[in-house]
Amino acid sequence: SPADTVLLGMTFMVHGDTATEIGDYATARRYLDESLALATDDPFRMAITLSFLGNLAFCKHDYLLARTKYEQSVTLLRQLDATRDLTAPLQNLGHSCVHLGEVGRAHTLFCESMAIHQAEQNKLGMVECLLGFAAVAIVQGFPAAGVRLFAAAERIGWRRAKSSWAVTRQVVDHYLALARTSLSEAEFHAEQAAGQSFLLAQAIAYAQHLPLDVTDVPPTHAKLDDLTE
């Protein structure tokens, strides 16, 4: 029956996302492909499954594929006017763009997601957006500012955020490792201490007023991934 098909598709979707979280990528791909095949008449379920396929590609360091899946998800969610559900794929599309050197586009995506979270007063969502601004700061040559923002986000509570947990963890580890390559240990800890003193509103204002030159840069993900493997 149609109801059974929907239930089966949702089950595949959840199992696929869980498999990504625990690093069982082959299983994740199988379940998510099944979920997508069963969602052809349900644009919302397609959008969420595509977002999860983006997460899978991101975790496998295939940022081009991740960008494509997130773009497809965002397009469907915009058509559905599903604003609340847009934020995770917008942010993860932003992180994919940072890896691919599309820094200006990434910054715009993080700003859009932040605006949605602010309108809904979603504190954890705002905290997750700070991670995007931190990543942009670090690739733009402001490693101290990036470390400060990561520390603020951690103290305020990104570890309690459930959306895209595997992606979020990878982003934080990746950019903190990158920042460490250009800061002394003393500088790194000083910026962490400074960030931990921020309230959420202070951290957002700090992120939004960094003197960033958000023009695109050459992709550096191949070199950077060596740091986090």
Short mmCIF file of C-alpha atoms in Angstrom, two decimals:
data_model
loop_
_atom_site.label_atom_id
_atom_site.label_comp_id
_atom_site.label_asym_id
_atom_site.label_seq_id
_atom_site.Cartn_x
_atom_site.Cartn_y
_atom_site.Cartn_z
CA SER A 1 0.00 0.00 0.00
CA PRO A 2 1.12 3.65 -0.41
CA ALA A 3 1.31 4.04 3.37
CA ASP A 4 3.60 1.04 3.64
CA THR A 5 5.82 2.43 0.88
CA VAL A 6 6.12 5.75 2.72
CA LEU A 7 6.96 3.99 5.98
CA LEU A 8 9.55 1.81 4.26
CA GLY A 9 11.10 4.82 2.56
CA MET A 10 11.34 6.74 5.83
CA THR A 11 12.87 3.70 7.53
CA PHE A 12 15.51 3.45 4.80
CA MET A 13 16.18 7.19 5.14
CA VAL A 14 16.72 7.02 8.91
CA HIS A 15 18.84 3.86 8.70
CA GLY A 16 20.92 5.47 5.95
CA ASP A 17 21.55 8.60 7.98
CA THR A 18 22.47 6.52 11.03
CA ALA A 19 24.90 4.45 8.95
CA THR A 20 26.62 7.66 7.80
CA GLU A 21 26.95 8.79 11.42
CA ILE A 22 28.74 5.57 12.43
CA GLY A 23 30.94 5.52 9.33
CA ASP A 24 29.35 2.57 7.52
CA TYR A 25 29.26 4.35 4.18
CA ALA A 26 28.43 1.39 1.94
CA THR A 27 25.32 0.61 4.00
CA ALA A 28 24.41 4.30 4.11
CA ARG A 29 24.56 4.57 0.33
CA ARG A 30 22.41 1.48 -0.14
CA TYR A 31 19.69 2.64 2.24
CA LEU A 32 19.66 6.24 1.00
CA ASP A 33 19.47 5.18 -2.65
CA GLU A 34 16.50 2.96 -1.74
CA SER A 35 14.89 5.83 0.15
CA LEU A 36 15.30 8.18 -2.83
CA ALA A 37 13.81 5.61 -5.21
CA LEU A 38 10.73 5.32 -3.00
CA ALA A 39 10.30 9.10 -2.65
CA THR A 40 9.76 10.09 -6.28
CA ASP A 41 6.23 11.38 -5.59
CA ASP A 42 7.15 13.11 -2.31
CA PRO A 43 9.38 16.18 -2.90
CA PHE A 44 9.91 16.79 0.81
CA ARG A 45 11.17 13.27 1.49
CA MET A 46 13.32 13.53 -1.63
CA ALA A 47 14.82 16.77 -0.34
CA ILE A 48 15.71 15.31 3.05
CA THR A 49 17.16 12.15 1.49
CA LEU A 50 19.25 14.26 -0.91
CA SER A 51 20.54 16.25 2.06
CA PHE A 52 21.53 12.99 3.77
CA LEU A 53 23.26 11.85 0.55
CA GLY A 54 25.13 15.16 0.69
CA ASN A 55 26.22 14.35 4.23
CA LEU A 56 27.45 10.93 3.08
CA ALA A 57 29.48 12.44 0.23
CA PHE A 58 30.89 15.13 2.56
CA CYS A 59 32.02 12.54 5.09
CA LYS A 60 33.78 10.70 2.25
CA HIS A 61 35.55 13.98 1.27
CA ASP A 62 33.73 14.06 -2.09
CA TYR A 63 32.88 17.74 -1.88
CA LEU A 64 31.79 18.11 -5.51
CA LEU A 65 29.17 15.39 -5.10
CA ALA A 66 28.16 16.79 -1.70
CA ARG A 67 27.65 20.23 -3.27
CA THR A 68 25.41 18.72 -5.97
CA LYS A 69 23.24 16.78 -3.50
CA TYR A 70 22.86 19.76 -1.17
CA GLU A 71 21.98 22.02 -4.11
CA GLN A 72 19.27 19.58 -5.20
CA SER A 73 17.93 19.44 -1.64
CA VAL A 74 17.92 23.24 -1.28
CA THR A 75 16.14 23.68 -4.62
CA LEU A 76 13.32 21.32 -3.62
CA LEU A 77 12.95 22.85 -0.14
CA ARG A 78 12.76 26.37 -1.62
CA GLN A 79 10.03 25.20 -4.00
CA LEU A 80 8.14 23.74 -1.01
CA ASP A 81 8.73 26.92 1.04
CA ALA A 82 10.09 24.64 3.79
CA THR A 83 12.17 27.39 5.34
CA ARG A 84 12.89 25.67 8.65
CA ASP A 85 14.25 22.57 6.90
CA LEU A 86 16.45 24.65 4.60
CA THR A 87 19.00 25.57 7.24
CA ALA A 88 20.97 22.30 7.51
CA PRO A 89 21.48 21.79 3.76
CA LEU A 90 22.26 25.52 3.36
CA GLN A 91 24.97 25.30 6.01
CA ASN A 92 26.39 22.04 4.68
CA LEU A 93 26.32 23.39 1.13
CA GLY A 94 28.29 26.31 2.55
CA HIS A 95 30.88 23.98 4.08
CA SER A 96 31.19 22.11 0.77
CA CYS A 97 31.74 25.43 -1.01
CA VAL A 98 34.49 26.43 1.45
CA HIS A 99 36.33 23.19 0.62
CA LEU A 100 35.94 23.92 -3.09
CA GLY A 101 37.27 27.47 -2.76
CA GLU A 102 33.87 29.14 -3.30
CA VAL A 103 34.26 31.31 -0.23
CA GLY A 104 31.97 34.15 -1.28
CA ARG A 105 29.11 31.77 -2.02
CA ALA A 106 29.72 29.92 1.26
CA HIS A 107 29.60 33.16 3.25
CA THR A 108 26.28 34.09 1.60
CA LEU A 109 24.83 30.66 2.47
CA PHE A 110 25.93 30.91 6.11
CA CYS A 111 24.38 34.40 6.31
CA GLU A 112 21.08 33.12 4.89
CA SER A 113 20.96 30.20 7.30
CA MET A 114 21.82 32.50 10.23
CA ALA A 115 19.00 34.87 9.28
CA ILE A 116 16.47 32.01 9.30
CA HIS A 117 17.70 30.79 12.69
CA GLN A 118 17.60 34.32 14.12
CA ALA A 119 14.04 34.83 12.87
CA GLU A 120 13.01 31.60 14.62
CA GLN A 121 15.19 32.28 17.70
CA ASN A 122 16.86 28.89 17.21
CA LYS A 123 19.89 29.18 19.47
CA LEU A 124 21.56 25.89 18.49
CA GLY A 125 21.04 26.71 14.83
CA MET A 126 22.75 30.06 15.28
CA VAL A 127 25.63 28.30 17.03
CA GLU A 128 26.03 25.91 14.08
CA CYS A 129 26.19 28.89 11.71
CA LEU A 130 29.09 30.26 13.77
CA LEU A 131 31.05 27.18 12.68
CA GLY A 132 30.59 28.28 9.07
CA PHE A 133 31.83 31.80 9.77
CA ALA A 134 34.79 30.29 11.67
CA ALA A 135 35.71 28.10 8.69
CA VAL A 136 35.53 31.08 6.32
CA ALA A 137 37.70 33.15 8.68
CA ILE A 138 40.39 30.47 8.80
CA VAL A 139 40.62 29.97 5.01
CA GLN A 140 40.62 33.76 4.59
CA GLY A 141 43.75 34.09 6.73
CA PHE A 142 42.16 34.90 10.09
CA PRO A 143 43.03 31.73 12.04
CA ALA A 144 42.85 33.50 15.42
CA ALA A 145 39.32 34.73 14.73
CA GLY A 146 38.30 31.26 13.55
CA VAL A 147 39.61 29.59 16.71
CA ARG A 148 37.83 32.22 18.82
CA LEU A 149 34.52 31.52 17.05
CA PHE A 150 34.90 27.75 17.34
CA ALA A 151 35.55 28.13 21.07
CA ALA A 152 32.49 30.38 21.47
CA ALA A 153 30.33 27.90 19.58
CA GLU A 154 31.57 25.00 21.68
CA ARG A 155 30.93 26.80 24.97
CA ILE A 156 27.48 27.97 23.87
CA GLY A 157 26.63 24.44 22.87
CA TRP A 158 27.16 23.17 19.30
CA ARG A 159 27.92 19.68 20.64
CA ARG A 160 24.27 19.43 21.66
CA ALA A 161 23.15 20.20 18.11
CA LYS A 162 21.80 17.14 16.36
CA SER A 163 21.78 18.28 12.73
CA SER A 164 24.56 16.83 10.59
CA TRP A 165 26.55 15.67 13.58
CA ALA A 166 29.17 13.74 11.56
CA VAL A 167 29.59 16.65 9.14
CA THR A 168 29.82 19.17 11.98
CA ARG A 169 32.44 17.15 13.83
CA GLN A 170 34.51 16.80 10.66
CA VAL A 171 34.31 20.54 9.97
CA VAL A 172 35.50 21.48 13.46
CA ASP A 173 38.40 19.00 13.51
CA HIS A 174 39.49 19.99 10.01
CA TYR A 175 39.64 23.75 10.51
CA LEU A 176 41.06 23.68 14.02
CA ALA A 177 43.90 21.51 12.66
CA LEU A 178 44.41 24.04 9.87
CA ALA A 179 44.42 26.99 12.30
CA ARG A 180 47.03 25.25 14.46
CA THR A 181 49.44 25.27 11.51
CA SER A 182 49.68 29.08 11.65
CA LEU A 183 49.24 29.84 15.37
CA SER A 184 51.59 29.13 18.25
CA GLU A 185 50.23 26.97 21.06
CA ALA A 186 50.03 30.06 23.28
CA GLU A 187 48.11 32.04 20.64
CA PHE A 188 45.75 29.11 20.03
CA HIS A 189 44.89 28.79 23.73
CA ALA A 190 44.55 32.56 24.18
CA GLU A 191 41.99 32.73 21.37
CA GLN A 192 40.12 29.74 22.79
CA ALA A 193 39.92 31.48 26.17
CA ALA A 194 38.69 34.69 24.52
CA GLY A 195 35.99 32.81 22.60
CA GLN A 196 34.78 30.99 25.68
CA SER A 197 33.92 34.34 27.27
CA PHE A 198 31.53 35.29 24.43
CA LEU A 199 27.77 35.31 24.78
CA LEU A 200 25.86 34.21 21.68
CA ALA A 201 24.97 37.75 20.56
CA GLN A 202 28.60 38.84 20.98
CA ALA A 203 29.85 35.87 18.96
CA ILE A 204 27.39 36.56 16.13
CA ALA A 205 28.34 40.26 16.02
CA TYR A 206 32.04 39.33 16.00
CA ALA A 207 31.48 36.83 13.15
CA GLN A 208 29.47 39.26 11.06
CA HIS A 209 31.95 42.13 11.42
CA LEU A 210 35.17 40.33 10.52
CA PRO A 211 36.97 42.19 7.69
CA LEU A 212 36.66 39.24 5.32
CA ASP A 213 37.46 39.47 1.63
CA VAL A 214 34.93 36.87 0.55
CA THR A 215 36.33 36.28 -2.90
CA ASP A 216 36.94 32.74 -4.01
CA VAL A 217 40.26 31.03 -3.33
CA PRO A 218 41.91 28.00 -4.92
CA PRO A 219 40.50 24.74 -3.48
CA THR A 220 42.80 23.51 -0.75
CA HIS A 221 40.85 20.52 0.51
CA ALA A 222 43.27 17.88 -0.82
CA LYS A 223 46.15 19.36 1.15
CA LEU A 224 44.03 20.00 4.24
CA ASP A 225 42.53 16.52 4.40
CA ASP A 226 46.01 15.14 5.05
CA LEU A 227 45.90 16.96 8.37
CA THR A 228 42.73 15.29 9.57
CA GLU A 229 43.17 11.75 8.36
#
